Amino acid sequence: MGNLLISEPPLQVLPTLAVRVGLKEAIVLQQFHYWLQRSGNNRDGYKWVYNSYDEWHKQFPFFSKVTLRRTINSLEKQGYLVSGNYNKAGFDKTKWYRIDYQRMNKACDQNDHTRCSNCSHAGDQNEQTNTNRLPENTTETTKDNSAANAAPEFPWQSVIEYLNEKTGKHFKHTNTNKGLVMARQHDGFSAEDMQKVIDHQCKLWLNNKDMAQYLRPSTLFRASKFEGYLNAVPDGPKHEGREYWTGG
């Protein structure tokens, strides 16, 4: 039982913030604030953080994924979290977030201003007693500060989802499929290249009973096949298909 009594870095939340936005929302907002103070992702004059819901869930294991999603959506609806998209891949819809600190300050009652102002600086206060907090596995965290402005993780899940959408199949986010997609990314091919291959091969094979079976990751993204498929794609306008978000 003693191991449950602050034997690991605690997550601290000011009661004033919990009253203001809700307890779950306060826990999530405080952690977002923590990462924003350390983020090197500057866009349009603001600092941003990004992660998929699966990655955020690792930082809030005491919430279900559904609860976490609802909590983040609640913060967006209340206007305390602002979302954006600065991803390089056109169909990568991983959300980026920043806190609207101005709105937080305006939401404070005049008589409560001092206490509410502390909400925006709670991360600094927590540093006095805790330098680790929850596991620092967000995509903004690197051992080398020079990587602080690194692009989001390659959206391999979206590639699989796009293939499923085009073919009507149900390929899963397995390590095998991830390995195939990431291997082509390591070869220098982009997510857009993979989208082009999917589009072109679907056009050729989808309505062919004998060939439709080969619309699968193990065929399309095989090292010996992929470049040939891509070079067979005719020049023309980019496909305007459904866009996907890897953040859950």
CSV table of C-alpha atoms in Angstrom, one decimal:
chain,number,residue,atom,x,y,z
A,1,MET,CA,0.0,0.0,0.0
A,2,GLY,CA,2.9,2.3,0.8
A,3,ASN,CA,3.9,2.2,-2.9
A,4,LEU,CA,0.7,4.1,-3.8
A,5,LEU,CA,1.7,7.1,-1.7
A,6,ILE,CA,3.8,9.3,-4.0
A,7,SER,CA,6.5,6.9,-4.8
A,8,GLU,CA,6.7,8.3,-8.3
A,9,PRO,CA,6.6,11.8,-9.7
A,10,PRO,CA,3.1,13.2,-9.0
A,11,LEU,CA,0.9,15.1,-11.4
A,12,GLN,CA,-0.2,18.3,-9.7
A,13,VAL,CA,-3.3,20.3,-10.6
A,14,LEU,CA,-4.5,23.5,-8.9
A,15,PRO,CA,-8.0,23.3,-7.5
A,16,THR,CA,-8.9,26.6,-9.0
A,17,LEU,CA,-8.2,25.3,-12.5
A,18,ALA,CA,-10.2,22.1,-11.8
A,19,VAL,CA,-13.2,24.2,-10.7
A,20,ARG,CA,-12.8,26.4,-13.8
A,21,VAL,CA,-12.6,23.7,-16.5
A,22,GLY,CA,-13.4,20.4,-14.8
A,23,LEU,CA,-11.1,17.9,-13.1
A,24,LYS,CA,-10.3,15.7,-16.0
A,25,GLU,CA,-9.9,18.7,-18.2
A,26,ALA,CA,-7.5,20.3,-15.7
A,27,ILE,CA,-5.3,17.2,-15.6
A,28,VAL,CA,-5.0,17.2,-19.4
A,29,LEU,CA,-4.6,20.9,-19.7
A,30,GLN,CA,-1.8,21.0,-17.1
A,31,GLN,CA,0.1,18.3,-18.9
A,32,PHE,CA,-0.3,20.1,-22.3
A,33,HIS,CA,1.0,23.2,-20.6
A,34,TYR,CA,4.0,21.3,-19.3
A,35,TRP,CA,4.9,20.1,-22.9
A,36,LEU,CA,4.2,23.5,-24.4
A,37,GLN,CA,6.8,25.1,-22.2
A,38,ARG,CA,9.3,22.7,-23.6
A,39,SER,CA,8.1,22.6,-27.3
A,40,GLY,CA,10.3,23.9,-30.1
A,41,ASN,CA,7.5,23.7,-32.6
A,42,ASN,CA,6.7,27.4,-33.3
A,43,ARG,CA,4.1,28.1,-35.9
A,44,ASP,CA,2.2,31.4,-36.6
A,45,GLY,CA,3.6,33.0,-33.4
A,46,TYR,CA,2.6,30.2,-31.0
A,47,LYS,CA,4.2,27.0,-29.6
A,48,TRP,CA,2.4,23.8,-30.4
A,49,VAL,CA,2.5,20.1,-29.4
A,50,TYR,CA,1.3,17.2,-31.4
A,51,ASN,CA,0.6,13.5,-30.7
A,52,SER,CA,-1.8,10.8,-31.7
A,53,TYR,CA,-4.4,9.7,-29.2
A,54,ASP,CA,-2.5,6.5,-28.6
A,55,GLU,CA,0.6,8.5,-27.6
A,56,TRP,CA,-1.3,10.9,-25.4
A,57,HIS,CA,-3.0,7.9,-23.7
A,58,LYS,CA,0.4,6.7,-22.6
A,59,GLN,CA,0.6,9.8,-20.5
A,60,PHE,CA,-2.9,9.4,-19.1
A,61,PRO,CA,-3.1,5.7,-18.4
A,62,PHE,CA,-5.7,6.3,-15.7
A,63,PHE,CA,-8.2,7.5,-18.4
A,64,SER,CA,-9.7,5.3,-21.1
A,65,LYS,CA,-9.1,6.4,-24.6
A,66,VAL,CA,-12.7,7.3,-25.0
A,67,THR,CA,-12.6,9.5,-21.8
A,68,LEU,CA,-9.3,11.1,-23.0
A,69,ARG,CA,-10.8,11.9,-26.4
A,70,ARG,CA,-13.9,13.4,-24.8
A,71,THR,CA,-11.8,15.5,-22.4
A,72,ILE,CA,-9.7,16.9,-25.1
A,73,ASN,CA,-12.8,17.7,-27.2
A,74,SER,CA,-14.3,19.4,-24.1
A,75,LEU,CA,-11.3,21.6,-23.8
A,76,GLU,CA,-11.5,22.5,-27.5
A,77,LYS,CA,-15.2,23.3,-27.2
A,78,GLN,CA,-14.5,25.5,-24.1
A,79,GLY,CA,-11.9,27.3,-26.1
A,80,TYR,CA,-9.0,26.6,-23.8
A,81,LEU,CA,-7.3,24.3,-26.4
A,82,VAL,CA,-6.8,25.4,-30.0
A,83,SER,CA,-6.1,22.7,-32.6
A,84,GLY,CA,-4.2,23.1,-35.9
A,85,ASN,CA,-2.6,21.0,-38.7
A,86,TYR,CA,1.0,21.7,-39.7
A,87,ASN,CA,1.7,18.2,-41.1
A,88,LYS,CA,3.7,17.9,-44.3
A,89,ALA,CA,1.7,15.0,-45.7
A,90,GLY,CA,-1.6,16.2,-47.1
A,91,PHE,CA,-3.7,13.4,-45.7
A,92,ASP,CA,-2.0,13.3,-42.3
A,93,LYS,CA,-4.5,14.8,-40.0
A,94,THR,CA,-2.6,14.5,-36.7
A,95,LYS,CA,-3.8,17.3,-34.6
A,96,TRP,CA,-1.4,20.0,-33.2
A,97,TYR,CA,-2.5,21.8,-30.0
A,98,ARG,CA,-1.8,25.0,-28.2
A,99,ILE,CA,-3.4,26.6,-25.1
A,100,ASP,CA,-5.3,29.8,-25.5
A,101,TYR,CA,-3.7,31.5,-22.5
A,102,GLN,CA,-5.5,34.8,-23.3
A,103,ARG,CA,-8.8,33.1,-23.0
A,104,MET,CA,-7.8,31.5,-19.7
A,105,ASN,CA,-6.9,34.9,-18.3
A,106,LYS,CA,-10.2,36.4,-19.5
A,107,ALA,CA,-12.2,33.6,-17.9
A,108,CYS,CA,-10.9,34.5,-14.5
A,109,ASP,CA,-13.1,36.6,-12.3
A,110,GLN,CA,-11.5,39.9,-11.4
A,111,ASN,CA,-11.4,38.9,-7.7
A,112,ASP,CA,-9.9,35.6,-8.6
A,113,HIS,CA,-7.3,36.9,-11.0
A,114,THR,CA,-4.3,36.1,-8.8
A,115,ARG,CA,-5.2,32.5,-8.3
A,116,CYS,CA,-6.2,32.0,-11.9
A,117,SER,CA,-3.0,33.5,-13.1
A,118,ASN,CA,-1.3,30.7,-11.2
A,119,CYS,CA,-3.0,28.2,-13.4
A,120,SER,CA,-0.9,29.3,-16.4
A,121,HIS,CA,2.3,28.9,-14.4
A,122,ALA,CA,1.5,25.8,-12.5
A,123,GLY,CA,4.0,23.9,-14.6
A,124,ASP,CA,6.8,26.1,-13.2
A,125,GLN,CA,5.5,25.7,-9.7
A,126,ASN,CA,5.5,21.9,-10.1
A,127,GLU,CA,9.1,22.0,-11.2
A,128,GLN,CA,10.1,22.8,-7.6
A,129,THR,CA,9.0,19.3,-6.5
A,130,ASN,CA,9.0,17.3,-9.7
A,131,THR,CA,11.2,17.3,-12.7
A,132,ASN,CA,10.0,14.1,-14.4
A,133,ARG,CA,6.2,14.2,-14.2
A,134,LEU,CA,4.5,11.7,-16.4
A,135,PRO,CA,6.5,9.7,-18.9
A,136,GLU,CA,8.2,12.0,-21.3
A,137,ASN,CA,7.4,10.1,-24.4
A,138,THR,CA,5.7,12.8,-26.4
A,139,THR,CA,7.0,13.4,-29.9
A,140,GLU,CA,8.4,16.8,-28.8
A,141,THR,CA,10.8,15.1,-26.4
A,142,THR,CA,14.3,14.2,-27.7
A,143,LYS,CA,17.7,13.7,-26.1
A,144,ASP,CA,19.1,16.3,-28.4
A,145,ASN,CA,17.5,19.7,-28.3
A,146,SER,CA,18.5,20.3,-31.9
A,147,ALA,CA,15.7,17.9,-32.8
A,148,ALA,CA,13.0,20.0,-31.1
A,149,ASN,CA,11.7,21.2,-34.5
A,150,ALA,CA,11.5,17.7,-36.0
A,151,ALA,CA,8.5,16.9,-38.2
A,152,PRO,CA,5.8,14.6,-36.9
A,153,GLU,CA,6.2,10.9,-37.0
A,154,PHE,CA,5.7,9.4,-40.5
A,155,PRO,CA,1.9,8.7,-40.8
A,156,TRP,CA,2.2,5.0,-41.6
A,157,GLN,CA,-1.2,4.3,-40.1
A,158,SER,CA,-2.8,6.7,-42.5
A,159,VAL,CA,-1.3,4.9,-45.4
A,160,ILE,CA,-2.9,1.7,-44.2
A,161,GLU,CA,-6.2,3.4,-43.6
A,162,TYR,CA,-6.1,5.0,-47.1
A,163,LEU,CA,-5.5,1.5,-48.6
A,164,ASN,CA,-8.5,0.2,-46.7
A,165,GLU,CA,-10.7,3.0,-47.9
A,166,LYS,CA,-9.8,2.5,-51.5
A,167,THR,CA,-10.1,-1.3,-51.5
A,168,GLY,CA,-12.8,-1.9,-48.9
A,169,LYS,CA,-10.5,-4.2,-47.0
A,170,HIS,CA,-9.5,-4.2,-43.3
A,171,PHE,CA,-5.8,-4.3,-43.0
A,172,LYS,CA,-4.7,-3.7,-39.4
A,173,HIS,CA,-2.0,-1.5,-37.9
A,174,THR,CA,0.3,-4.5,-37.3
A,175,ASN,CA,4.1,-4.3,-36.9
A,176,THR,CA,4.4,-6.2,-40.2
A,177,ASN,CA,2.4,-3.6,-42.1
A,178,LYS,CA,4.2,-0.8,-40.3
A,179,GLY,CA,7.6,-2.3,-41.3
A,180,LEU,CA,6.6,-2.4,-45.0
A,181,VAL,CA,5.5,1.2,-45.0
A,182,MET,CA,8.4,2.5,-42.9
A,183,ALA,CA,10.9,0.6,-45.1
A,184,ARG,CA,9.8,2.5,-48.1
A,185,GLN,CA,9.9,5.8,-46.2
A,186,HIS,CA,13.5,5.0,-45.2
A,187,ASP,CA,14.2,4.5,-48.9
A,188,GLY,CA,13.2,8.1,-49.4
A,189,PHE,CA,9.6,7.7,-50.6
A,190,SER,CA,6.9,10.0,-49.2
A,191,ALA,CA,3.4,9.3,-48.0
A,192,GLU,CA,2.1,11.0,-51.2
A,193,ASP,CA,4.2,8.5,-53.2
A,194,MET,CA,2.4,5.6,-51.4
A,195,GLN,CA,-1.0,7.2,-52.0
A,196,LYS,CA,-0.2,7.5,-55.7
A,197,VAL,CA,0.7,3.8,-55.9
A,198,ILE,CA,-2.5,2.8,-54.1
A,199,ASP,CA,-4.6,4.9,-56.4
A,200,HIS,CA,-2.9,3.7,-59.6
A,201,GLN,CA,-2.9,0.0,-58.6
A,202,CYS,CA,-6.5,0.2,-57.5
A,203,LYS,CA,-7.5,1.6,-60.8
A,204,LEU,CA,-5.8,-1.3,-62.5
A,205,TRP,CA,-6.7,-4.2,-60.2
A,206,LEU,CA,-9.7,-3.4,-58.1
A,207,ASN,CA,-12.3,-4.6,-60.6
A,208,ASN,CA,-10.1,-7.5,-61.8
A,209,LYS,CA,-11.1,-10.7,-59.8
A,210,ASP,CA,-7.7,-12.2,-60.3
A,211,MET,CA,-5.6,-9.2,-59.4
A,212,ALA,CA,-7.7,-7.6,-56.6
A,213,GLN,CA,-6.1,-10.0,-54.1
A,214,TYR,CA,-2.8,-8.3,-54.6
A,215,LEU,CA,-4.1,-5.0,-53.3
A,216,ARG,CA,-2.4,-5.6,-50.0
A,217,PRO,CA,0.6,-4.0,-48.1
A,218,SER,CA,2.9,-7.1,-48.7
A,219,THR,CA,2.5,-6.6,-52.5
A,220,LEU,CA,2.2,-2.8,-52.9
A,221,PHE,CA,5.0,-1.8,-50.5
A,222,ARG,CA,7.4,-4.7,-51.3
A,223,ALA,CA,10.9,-3.3,-51.9
A,224,SER,CA,11.2,-5.1,-55.3
A,225,LYS,CA,7.8,-3.9,-56.5
A,226,PHE,CA,7.1,-0.4,-55.1
A,227,GLU,CA,9.4,1.8,-57.2
A,228,GLY,CA,8.1,0.1,-60.4
A,229,TYR,CA,4.5,0.7,-59.4
A,230,LEU,CA,5.3,4.4,-58.7
A,231,ASN,CA,7.1,4.9,-62.0
A,232,ALA,CA,4.0,3.5,-63.8
A,233,VAL,CA,1.9,6.3,-62.3
A,234,PRO,CA,1.1,8.7,-65.1
A,235,ASP,CA,1.7,12.4,-64.6
A,236,GLY,CA,-1.5,14.3,-63.7
A,237,PRO,CA,-3.5,16.1,-61.0
A,238,LYS,CA,-3.1,14.9,-57.5
A,239,HIS,CA,-5.9,12.6,-56.2
A,240,GLU,CA,-8.4,14.4,-54.0
A,241,GLY,CA,-9.4,11.5,-51.9
A,242,ARG,CA,-10.5,11.2,-48.3
A,243,GLU,CA,-8.1,12.6,-45.7
A,244,TYR,CA,-7.1,10.7,-42.6
A,245,TRP,CA,-6.0,11.6,-39.1
A,246,THR,CA,-3.6,9.3,-37.3
A,247,GLY,CA,-4.3,11.0,-33.9
A,248,GLY,CA,-7.3,8.8,-33.2
